[in-house]
PDB file of C-alpha atoms and ligand atoms in Angstrom:
ATOM      1  CA  MET A   8      77.001  90.855  79.435  1.00  0.00           C
ATOM      2  CA  GLU A   9      74.988  91.193  82.491  1.00  0.00           C
ATOM      3  CA  GLN A  10      76.422  89.222  85.369  1.00  0.00           C
ATOM      4  CA  ILE A  11      74.818  85.959  85.873  1.00  0.00           C
ATOM      5  CA  THR A  12      74.428  84.643  89.385  1.00  0.00           C
ATOM      6  CA  ARG A  13      73.147  80.929  90.459  1.00  0.00           C
ATOM      7  CA  THR A  14      69.978  81.028  92.704  1.00  0.00           C
ATOM      8  CA  THR A  15      68.268  77.812  93.467  1.00  0.00           C
ATOM      9  CA  LEU A  16      68.542  74.055  92.319  1.00  0.00           C
ATOM     10  CA  ILE A  17      65.711  73.253  90.216  1.00  0.00           C
ATOM     11  CA  HIS A  18      67.022  69.650  89.172  1.00  0.00           C
ATOM     12  CA  ALA A  19      69.353  66.977  90.328  1.00  0.00           C
ATOM     13  CA  GLY A  20      69.753  64.459  87.378  1.00  0.00           C
ATOM     14  CA  LYS A  21      71.756  60.967  87.550  1.00  0.00           C
ATOM     15  CA  ALA A  22      74.870  63.021  87.058  1.00  0.00           C
ATOM     16  CA  ASN A  23      74.182  66.730  86.871  1.00  0.00           C
ATOM     17  CA  ASN A  24      72.313  69.431  88.874  1.00  0.00           C
ATOM     18  CA  VAL A  25      70.785  72.478  87.331  1.00  0.00           C
ATOM     19  CA  TYR A  26      70.307  75.915  89.184  1.00  0.00           C
ATOM     20  CA  ALA A  27      68.037  78.889  88.078  1.00  0.00           C
ATOM     21  CA  THR A  28      70.087  81.935  87.613  1.00  0.00           C
ATOM     22  CA  THR A  29      69.315  85.882  88.259  1.00  0.00           C
ATOM     23  CA  SER A  30      68.398  85.948  84.206  1.00  0.00           C
ATOM     24  CA  PRO A  31      65.265  83.941  83.132  1.00  0.00           C
ATOM     25  CA  ASP A  32      67.440  83.120  79.832  1.00  0.00           C
ATOM     26  CA  TYR A  33      69.913  81.128  81.258  1.00  0.00           C
ATOM     27  CA  LEU A  34      70.863  78.490  83.723  1.00  0.00           C
ATOM     28  CA  GLU A  35      74.077  76.894  85.733  1.00  0.00           C
ATOM     29  CA  LEU A  36      74.734  73.476  84.735  1.00  0.00           C
ATOM     30  CA  GLU A  37      76.885  71.480  87.530  1.00  0.00           C
ATOM     31  CA  SER A  38      78.634  68.179  86.642  1.00  0.00           C
ATOM     32  CA  SER A  39      78.726  66.022  89.967  1.00  0.00           C
ATOM     33  CA  ASP A  40      80.680  63.108  91.120  1.00  0.00           C
ATOM     34  CA  ARG A  41      77.861  60.778  90.854  1.00  0.00           C
ATOM     35  CA  ILE A  42      78.100  57.742  88.302  1.00  0.00           C
ATOM     36  CA  SER A  43      75.678  55.436  87.398  1.00  0.00           C
ATOM     37  CA  ALA A  44      75.220  52.839  84.887  1.00  0.00           C
ATOM     38  CA  GLY A  45      72.468  50.068  84.136  1.00  0.00           C
ATOM     39  CA  ASN A  46      69.547  53.240  83.955  1.00  0.00           C
ATOM     40  CA  GLY A  47      70.705  53.713  87.930  1.00  0.00           C
ATOM     41  CA  ALA A  48      71.165  50.154  88.852  1.00  0.00           C
ATOM     42  CA  LYS A  49      74.638  50.688  89.700  1.00  0.00           C
ATOM     43  CA  LYS A  50      76.012  53.691  91.511  1.00  0.00           C
ATOM     44  CA  ASP A  51      78.881  54.926  92.783  1.00  0.00           C
ATOM     45  CA  ILE A  52      80.929  58.649  93.579  1.00  0.00           C
ATOM     46  CA  VAL A  53      84.080  59.206  91.632  1.00  0.00           C
ATOM     47  CA  SER A  54      85.862  62.158  93.156  1.00  0.00           C
ATOM     48  CA  ASN A  55      86.644  64.892  90.921  1.00  0.00           C
ATOM     49  CA  LYS A  56      84.569  63.448  88.047  1.00  0.00           C
ATOM     50  CA  GLY A  57      82.482  66.583  88.259  1.00  0.00           C
ATOM     51  CA  ILE A  58      85.377  68.905  87.305  1.00  0.00           C
ATOM     52  CA  ALA A  59      86.870  66.800  84.654  1.00  0.00           C
ATOM     53  CA  ASN A  60      83.559  66.524  82.890  1.00  0.00           C
ATOM     54  CA  ASN A  61      82.651  69.952  83.066  1.00  0.00           C
ATOM     55  CA  GLN A  62      86.220  71.055  81.960  1.00  0.00           C
ATOM     56  CA  ILE A  63      86.380  68.606  79.118  1.00  0.00           C
ATOM     57  CA  SER A  64      82.437  69.517  78.009  1.00  0.00           C
ATOM     58  CA  SER A  65      83.212  73.106  78.186  1.00  0.00           C
ATOM     59  CA  ALA A  66      86.336  72.933  76.093  1.00  0.00           C
ATOM     60  CA  LEU A  67      84.544  70.587  73.408  1.00  0.00           C
ATOM     61  CA  PHE A  68      81.388  72.648  73.153  1.00  0.00           C
ATOM     62  CA  GLN A  69      83.629  76.043  72.605  1.00  0.00           C
ATOM     63  CA  TYR A  70      85.693  73.677  69.964  1.00  0.00           C
ATOM     64  CA  LEU A  71      82.252  72.831  68.397  1.00  0.00           C
ATOM     65  CA  GLU A  72      80.725  76.427  68.528  1.00  0.00           C
ATOM     66  CA  SER A  73      83.832  77.885  66.804  1.00  0.00           C
ATOM     67  CA  HIS A  74      83.362  75.290  63.769  1.00  0.00           C
ATOM     68  CA  GLY A  75      79.703  76.295  63.183  1.00  0.00           C
ATOM     69  CA  ILE A  76      77.604  74.066  65.638  1.00  0.00           C
ATOM     70  CA  PRO A  77      75.033  76.303  67.720  1.00  0.00           C
ATOM     71  CA  THR A  78      75.430  75.092  71.063  1.00  0.00           C
ATOM     72  CA  HIS A  79      74.185  75.923  74.939  1.00  0.00           C
ATOM     73  CA  TYR A  80      77.375  77.073  75.945  1.00  0.00           C
ATOM     74  CA  VAL A  81      77.714  80.760  77.470  1.00  0.00           C
ATOM     75  CA  CYS A  82      80.749  80.858  79.896  1.00  0.00           C
ATOM     76  CA  GLU A  83      82.225  79.585  82.939  1.00  0.00           C
ATOM     77  CA  GLY A  84      80.183  79.223  86.186  1.00  0.00           C
ATOM     78  CA  SER A  85      80.705  79.761  89.609  1.00  0.00           C
ATOM     79  CA  ASN A  86      82.854  76.813  90.477  1.00  0.00           C
ATOM     80  CA  PRO A  87      85.303  74.634  88.368  1.00  0.00           C
ATOM     81  CA  ALA A  88      82.247  71.822  87.714  1.00  0.00           C
ATOM     82  CA  SER A  89      79.870  74.119  86.525  1.00  0.00           C
ATOM     83  CA  LYS A  90      78.849  76.525  83.556  1.00  0.00           C
ATOM     84  CA  ILE A  91      76.468  79.263  82.506  1.00  0.00           C
ATOM     85  CA  VAL A  92      74.273  77.583  79.696  1.00  0.00           C
ATOM     86  CA  LYS A  93      71.356  79.356  77.411  1.00  0.00           C
ATOM     87  CA  LYS A  94      67.989  77.936  78.620  1.00  0.00           C
ATOM     88  CA  ALA A  95      66.207  75.662  76.270  1.00  0.00           C
ATOM     89  CA  THR A  96      63.467  73.527  76.048  1.00  0.00           C
ATOM     90  CA  MET A  97      65.034  70.051  75.674  1.00  0.00           C
ATOM     91  CA  ILE A  98      63.930  67.370  72.967  1.00  0.00           C
ATOM     92  CA  PRO A  99      63.411  64.005  74.505  1.00  0.00           C
ATOM     93  CA  LEU A 100      65.553  62.395  71.828  1.00  0.00           C
ATOM     94  CA  GLU A 101      69.357  60.443  72.737  1.00  0.00           C
ATOM     95  CA  VAL A 102      71.179  61.003  69.124  1.00  0.00           C
ATOM     96  CA  ILE A 103      73.915  58.229  69.056  1.00  0.00           C
ATOM     97  CA  CYS A 104      76.844  58.515  66.773  1.00  0.00           C
ATOM     98  CA  ARG A 105      78.926  55.512  66.030  1.00  0.00           C
ATOM     99  CA  PHE A 106      82.198  54.885  64.280  1.00  0.00           C
ATOM    100  CA  TYR A 107      82.523  51.367  65.132  1.00  0.00           C
ATOM    101  CA  ALA A 108      79.971  48.501  66.258  1.00  0.00           C
ATOM    102  CA  VAL A 109      79.983  48.361  70.090  1.00  0.00           C
ATOM    103  CA  GLY A 110      77.648  48.566  73.007  1.00  0.00           C
ATOM    104  CA  SER A 111      74.033  48.089  72.309  1.00  0.00           C
ATOM    105  CA  PHE A 112      74.317  48.063  68.730  1.00  0.00           C
ATOM    106  CA  CYS A 113      76.035  44.732  69.055  1.00  0.00           C
ATOM    107  CA  LYS A 114      73.632  43.273  71.526  1.00  0.00           C
ATOM    108  CA  ARG A 115      70.725  44.522  69.578  1.00  0.00           C
ATOM    109  CA  TYR A 116      71.706  42.925  66.171  1.00  0.00           C
ATOM    110  CA  GLY A 117      74.060  40.209  67.769  1.00  0.00           C
ATOM    111  CA  CYS A 118      77.007  41.375  65.617  1.00  0.00           C
ATOM    112  CA  GLU A 119      80.602  41.123  66.610  1.00  0.00           C
ATOM    113  CA  LYS A 120      82.366  43.857  68.379  1.00  0.00           C
ATOM    114  CA  GLY A 121      84.585  46.189  66.177  1.00  0.00           C
ATOM    115  CA  LYS A 122      83.491  46.832  63.016  1.00  0.00           C
ATOM    116  CA  LYS A 123      84.441  50.424  61.750  1.00  0.00           C
ATOM    117  CA  PHE A 124      81.641  52.207  60.013  1.00  0.00           C
ATOM    118  CA  ASP A 125      82.538  54.046  56.410  1.00  0.00           C
ATOM    119  CA  THR A 126      80.747  57.306  57.643  1.00  0.00           C
ATOM    120  CA  PRO A 127      79.414  58.368  60.873  1.00  0.00           C
ATOM    121  CA  PHE A 128      76.386  56.282  61.763  1.00  0.00           C
ATOM    122  CA  VAL A 129      73.543  58.188  63.403  1.00  0.00           C
ATOM    123  CA  GLU A 130      70.844  56.676  65.147  1.00  0.00           C
ATOM    124  CA  PHE A 131      67.838  57.949  67.546  1.00  0.00           C
ATOM    125  CA  THR A 132      66.365  56.812  71.020  1.00  0.00           C
ATOM    126  CA  PHE A 133      63.376  58.057  72.657  1.00  0.00           C
ATOM    127  CA  LYS A 134      64.243  59.322  76.247  1.00  0.00           C
ATOM    128  CA  HIS A 135      61.737  58.208  78.069  1.00  0.00           C
ATOM    129  CA  ASP A 136      62.163  59.629  81.680  1.00  0.00           C
ATOM    130  CA  ASN A 137      58.494  58.257  82.525  1.00  0.00           C
ATOM    131  CA  PRO A 138      58.636  56.394  86.114  1.00  0.00           C
ATOM    132  CA  ASP A 139      55.177  54.831  85.277  1.00  0.00           C
ATOM    133  CA  ALA A 140      56.640  53.001  82.331  1.00  0.00           C
ATOM    134  CA  PRO A 141      60.704  52.171  83.172  1.00  0.00           C
ATOM    135  CA  ALA A 142      60.461  49.037  81.303  1.00  0.00           C
ATOM    136  CA  LEU A 143      60.470  51.412  78.166  1.00  0.00           C
ATOM    137  CA  SER A 144      63.905  52.582  78.777  1.00  0.00           C
ATOM    138  CA  ASP A 145      65.116  54.770  75.870  1.00  0.00           C
ATOM    139  CA  PRO A 146      63.827  52.391  72.902  1.00  0.00           C
ATOM    140  CA  PRO A 147      65.425  53.086  69.625  1.00  0.00           C
ATOM    141  CA  ILE A 148      63.326  55.179  67.551  1.00  0.00           C
ATOM    142  CA  ASP A 149      62.773  55.584  63.576  1.00  0.00           C
ATOM    143  CA  ARG A 150      63.497  59.115  62.025  1.00  0.00           C
ATOM    144  CA  LYS A 151      59.752  59.097  60.586  1.00  0.00           C
ATOM    145  CA  THR A 152      58.220  58.517  64.121  1.00  0.00           C
ATOM    146  CA  ILE A 153      59.845  61.053  65.744  1.00  0.00           C
ATOM    147  CA  PRO A 154      57.540  64.087  64.468  1.00  0.00           C
ATOM    148  CA  LEU A 155      54.504  61.792  65.052  1.00  0.00           C
ATOM    149  CA  LEU A 156      54.931  61.561  68.958  1.00  0.00           C
ATOM    150  CA  SER A 157      53.192  64.011  71.136  1.00  0.00           C
ATOM    151  CA  GLU A 158      56.129  64.179  73.610  1.00  0.00           C
ATOM    152  CA  LEU A 159      58.153  64.792  70.338  1.00  0.00           C
ATOM    153  CA  THR A 160      55.969  67.657  68.930  1.00  0.00           C
ATOM    154  CA  LEU A 161      58.965  69.790  69.516  1.00  0.00           C
ATOM    155  CA  VAL A 162      60.607  68.356  66.598  1.00  0.00           C
ATOM    156  CA  SER A 163      58.096  69.598  63.846  1.00  0.00           C
ATOM    157  CA  ASP A 164      58.895  67.718  60.987  1.00  0.00           C
ATOM    158  CA  GLU A 165      61.568  65.009  59.111  1.00  0.00           C
ATOM    159  CA  ARG A 166      63.539  68.580  57.939  1.00  0.00           C
ATOM    160  CA  GLU A 167      64.254  69.049  61.676  1.00  0.00           C
ATOM    161  CA  VAL A 168      65.244  65.576  62.119  1.00  0.00           C
ATOM    162  CA  ALA A 169      67.348  65.843  59.210  1.00  0.00           C
ATOM    163  CA  LEU A 170      68.956  68.931  61.000  1.00  0.00           C
ATOM    164  CA  ILE A 171      69.362  66.882  64.032  1.00  0.00           C
ATOM    165  CA  GLU A 172      71.536  64.241  62.131  1.00  0.00           C
ATOM    166  CA  TYR A 173      73.564  66.583  60.121  1.00  0.00           C
ATOM    167  CA  TYR A 174      74.883  68.381  63.322  1.00  0.00           C
ATOM    168  CA  THR A 175      75.576  64.724  64.835  1.00  0.00           C
ATOM    169  CA  ALA A 176      77.082  63.846  62.172  1.00  0.00           C
ATOM    170  CA  ARG A 177      79.321  67.189  61.746  1.00  0.00           C
ATOM    171  CA  VAL A 178      79.975  66.761  65.529  1.00  0.00           C
ATOM    172  CA  GLY A 179      81.192  63.204  65.229  1.00  0.00           C
ATOM    173  CA  GLU A 180      83.769  64.491  62.395  1.00  0.00           C
ATOM    174  CA  LEU A 181      84.777  67.415  64.221  1.00  0.00           C
ATOM    175  CA  MET A 182      85.146  65.189  67.666  1.00  0.00           C
ATOM    176  CA  ARG A 183      87.177  62.432  65.716  1.00  0.00           C
ATOM    177  CA  GLU A 184      89.488  65.186  64.514  1.00  0.00           C
ATOM    178  CA  PHE A 185      89.801  66.707  68.066  1.00  0.00           C
ATOM    179  CA  TYR A 186      90.614  63.497  69.579  1.00  0.00           C
ATOM    180  CA  ILE A 187      92.925  61.875  67.145  1.00  0.00           C
ATOM    181  CA  LYS A 188      95.269  64.701  68.026  1.00  0.00           C
ATOM    182  CA  LEU A 189      95.257  63.640  71.608  1.00  0.00           C
ATOM    183  CA  GLY A 190      95.953  60.231  70.792  1.00  0.00           C
ATOM    184  CA  VAL A 191      92.288  59.051  71.449  1.00  0.00           C
ATOM    185  CA  ASN A 192      90.283  56.746  69.217  1.00  0.00           C
ATOM    186  CA  LEU A 193      85.923  58.252  69.424  1.00  0.00           C
ATOM    187  CA  ILE A 194      84.256  55.270  69.130  1.00  0.00           C
ATOM    188  CA  ASP A 195      80.942  56.524  70.012  1.00  0.00           C
ATOM    189  CA  PHE A 196      79.079  59.217  71.666  1.00  0.00           C
ATOM    190  CA  LYS A 197      75.127  60.553  72.604  1.00  0.00           C
ATOM    191  CA  LEU A 198      73.985  63.917  72.186  1.00  0.00           C
ATOM    192  CA  GLU A 199      71.367  65.643  73.278  1.00  0.00           C
ATOM    193  CA  PHE A 200      69.507  68.606  71.649  1.00  0.00           C
ATOM    194  CA  GLY A 201      66.947  71.730  72.654  1.00  0.00           C
ATOM    195  CA  ARG A 202      65.192  74.668  71.156  1.00  0.00           C
ATOM    196  CA  LEU A 203      65.455  78.080  72.341  1.00  0.00           C
ATOM    197  CA  PRO A 204      62.467  80.375  72.452  1.00  0.00           C
ATOM    198  CA  SER A 205      63.635  81.927  68.887  1.00  0.00           C
ATOM    199  CA  GLY A 206      62.769  78.492  67.482  1.00  0.00           C
ATOM    200  CA  GLU A 207      66.653  77.822  66.717  1.00  0.00           C
ATOM    201  CA  ILE A 208      67.819  74.084  67.660  1.00  0.00           C
ATOM    202  CA  ILE A 209      71.330  73.855  69.815  1.00  0.00           C
ATOM    203  CA  LEU A 210      73.361  71.318  70.999  1.00  0.00           C
ATOM    204  CA  CYS A 211      72.829  71.044  74.918  1.00  0.00           C
ATOM    205  CA  ASP A 212      73.691  68.888  77.786  1.00  0.00           C
ATOM    206  CA  GLU A 213      77.386  67.474  78.155  1.00  0.00           C
ATOM    207  CA  ILE A 214      80.037  65.565  76.041  1.00  0.00           C
ATOM    208  CA  SER A 215      82.508  63.661  78.332  1.00  0.00           C
ATOM    209  CA  PRO A 216      83.559  60.417  79.217  1.00  0.00           C
ATOM    210  CA  ASP A 217      80.503  59.699  80.543  1.00  0.00           C
ATOM    211  CA  THR A 218      78.846  59.972  77.079  1.00  0.00           C
ATOM    212  CA  CYS A 219      81.506  58.931  74.936  1.00  0.00           C
ATOM    213  CA  ARG A 220      83.372  55.619  74.296  1.00  0.00           C
ATOM    214  CA  LEU A 221      87.287  56.691  74.238  1.00  0.00           C
ATOM    215  CA  ILE A 222      90.103  54.120  73.651  1.00  0.00           C
ATOM    216  CA  ASP A 223      93.930  55.247  74.119  1.00  0.00           C
ATOM    217  CA  LEU A 224      95.456  54.914  70.430  1.00  0.00           C
ATOM    218  CA  LYS A 225      98.588  53.562  71.891  1.00  0.00           C
ATOM    219  CA  THR A 226      97.294  51.237  74.636  1.00  0.00           C
ATOM    220  CA  GLY A 227      94.019  50.270  73.612  1.00  0.00           C
ATOM    221  CA  GLU A 228      92.726  51.074  77.240  1.00  0.00           C
ATOM    222  CA  SER A 229      89.251  52.513  77.767  1.00  0.00           C
ATOM    223  CA  LEU A 230      89.228  56.231  79.251  1.00  0.00           C
ATOM    224  CA  ASP A 231      85.832  56.372  79.709  1.00  0.00           C
ATOM    225  CA  LYS A 232      82.702  55.168  81.704  1.00  0.00           C
ATOM    226  CA  ASP A 233      83.228  51.518  80.666  1.00  0.00           C
ATOM    227  CA  ARG A 234      85.875  51.369  83.091  1.00  0.00           C
ATOM    228  CA  PHE A 235      82.915  51.876  85.522  1.00  0.00           C
ATOM    229  CA  ARG A 236      80.230  49.712  83.485  1.00  0.00           C
ATOM    230  CA  GLU A 237      82.328  46.618  82.997  1.00  0.00           C
ATOM    231  CA  ASP A 238      84.416  46.857  86.644  1.00  0.00           C
ATOM    232  CA  LEU A 239      87.848  47.872  84.430  1.00  0.00           C
ATOM    233  CA  GLY A 240      89.214  49.192  88.041  1.00  0.00           C
ATOM    234  CA  ASP A 241      90.257  53.193  88.674  1.00  0.00           C
ATOM    235  CA  VAL A 242      87.592  54.578  87.403  1.00  0.00           C
ATOM    236  CA  SER A 243      88.821  57.757  87.795  1.00  0.00           C
ATOM    237  CA  LYS A 244      91.981  57.411  85.417  1.00  0.00           C
ATOM    238  CA  GLY A 245      89.943  57.722  82.284  1.00  0.00           C
ATOM    239  CA  TYR A 246      88.747  61.168  83.276  1.00  0.00           C
ATOM    240  CA  GLU A 247      92.002  62.401  84.760  1.00  0.00           C
ATOM    241  CA  GLU A 248      93.736  61.259  81.637  1.00  0.00           C
ATOM    242  CA  ILE A 249      91.322  62.824  79.346  1.00  0.00           C
ATOM    243  CA  LEU A 250      91.256  65.996  81.151  1.00  0.00           C
ATOM    244  CA  LYS A 251      94.939  66.259  80.973  1.00  0.00           C
ATOM    245  CA  ARG A 252      95.193  65.582  77.500  1.00  0.00           C
ATOM    246  CA  VAL A 253      92.647  68.310  76.658  1.00  0.00           C
ATOM    247  CA  CYS A 254      94.355  71.028  79.044  1.00  0.00           C
ATOM    248  CA  ASP A 255      97.616  70.021  77.541  1.00  0.00           C
ATOM    249  CA  GLN A 256      96.949  70.690  73.916  1.00  0.00           C
TER     250      GLN A 256
HETATM  251  N1  UDP B   5      75.238  56.901  76.002  1.00  0.00           N
HETATM  252  C1  UDP B   5      75.145  57.707  77.050  1.00  0.00           C
HETATM  253  N2  UDP B   5      73.967  57.625  77.775  1.00  0.00           N
HETATM  254  C2  UDP B   5      72.860  56.753  77.508  1.00  0.00           C
HETATM  255  C3  UDP B   5      73.051  55.764  76.533  1.00  0.00           C
HETATM  256  C4  UDP B   5      74.198  55.853  75.589  1.00  0.00           C
HETATM  257  O1  UDP B   5      75.716  58.737  77.362  1.00  0.00           O
HETATM  258  O2  UDP B   5      71.673  56.733  77.883  1.00  0.00           O
HETATM  259  C5  UDP B   5      76.578  56.916  75.260  1.00  0.00           C
HETATM  260  C6  UDP B   5      77.512  55.717  75.538  1.00  0.00           C
HETATM  261  O3  UDP B   5      78.707  56.280  76.878  1.00  0.00           O
HETATM  262  C7  UDP B   5      78.126  55.377  74.439  1.00  0.00           C
HETATM  263  C8  UDP B   5      77.120  55.658  73.150  1.00  0.00           C
HETATM  264  O4  UDP B   5      76.204  56.607  73.652  1.00  0.00           O
HETATM  265  O5  UDP B   5      79.424  56.349  74.142  1.00  0.00           O
HETATM  266  C9  UDP B   5      76.486  54.503  72.496  1.00  0.00           C
HETATM  267  O6  UDP B   5      75.980  53.714  73.610  1.00  0.00           O
HETATM  268  P1  UDP B   5      74.907  52.480  73.163  1.00  0.00           P
HETATM  269  O7  UDP B   5      74.023  52.831  72.878  1.00  0.00           O
HETATM  270  O8  UDP B   5      76.108  51.568  72.789  1.00  0.00           O
HETATM  271  O9  UDP B   5      74.668  51.809  74.650  1.00  0.00           O
HETATM  272  P2  UDP B   5      75.474  51.421  75.816  1.00  0.00           P
HETATM  273  O10 UDP B   5      76.303  50.210  75.297  1.00  0.00           O
HETATM  274  O11 UDP B   5      76.575  52.121  76.651  1.00  0.00           O
HETATM  275  O12 UDP B   5      74.244  50.838  76.889  1.00  0.00           O
END
């Protein structure tokens, strides 16, 4: 493959930086040490989080790709916190997969924390990054509504919604197998998808302790961003511990 080199910064998000490259078909995605919660209300820096997240995410994307999930991952980037990815048009959905009822699921329905679901439970939220309407903050969206919204015309019909749902549930099964072997219970996670110029829908963004709830099977300790959200102390421990187990496997 041609040599791909990063050029200019085109987007600095809450946790990731996106660079253009010498090829119009590829981007370089860099995970940063920035951490935030509550839609940016709480912010900090966690040293080496960017490297850990990128290494964990890259390992997971390669694992998923080898099990039939199409992803944006191409190869390592110019530094240990970055990777080269295929350039896709992002679909403004956050696709959540849950194995247990926790977090916003319990808040929304007022139910008790900890119920285990029989099969991966998939739901969608509408990623609404409009600074003029911050109150919307990623509302849940019904499967039938998705193809009706003009921002979501990228998802042309309910068949494509079903494909995204299928990929998400399959990613869930594969990730649970992956993490059980590392002594970690995967509670829930969030995915984002994009569309290539060819029309293919692929898995994009990241899968890391920032986007998953991960509990140590032996100790019950949180090894993810909940350490930051809930002030559980030593935020970097979760990222370092997951990275160590992923590298040691
Ligand atoms: N999640 C995420 N980004 C978001 C919202 C959720 O990565 O903007 C992840 C979160 O880390 C968890 C899962 O999706 O692993 C489910 O989160 P939930 O909907 O329960 O929301 P939360 O309680 O995190 O606000």
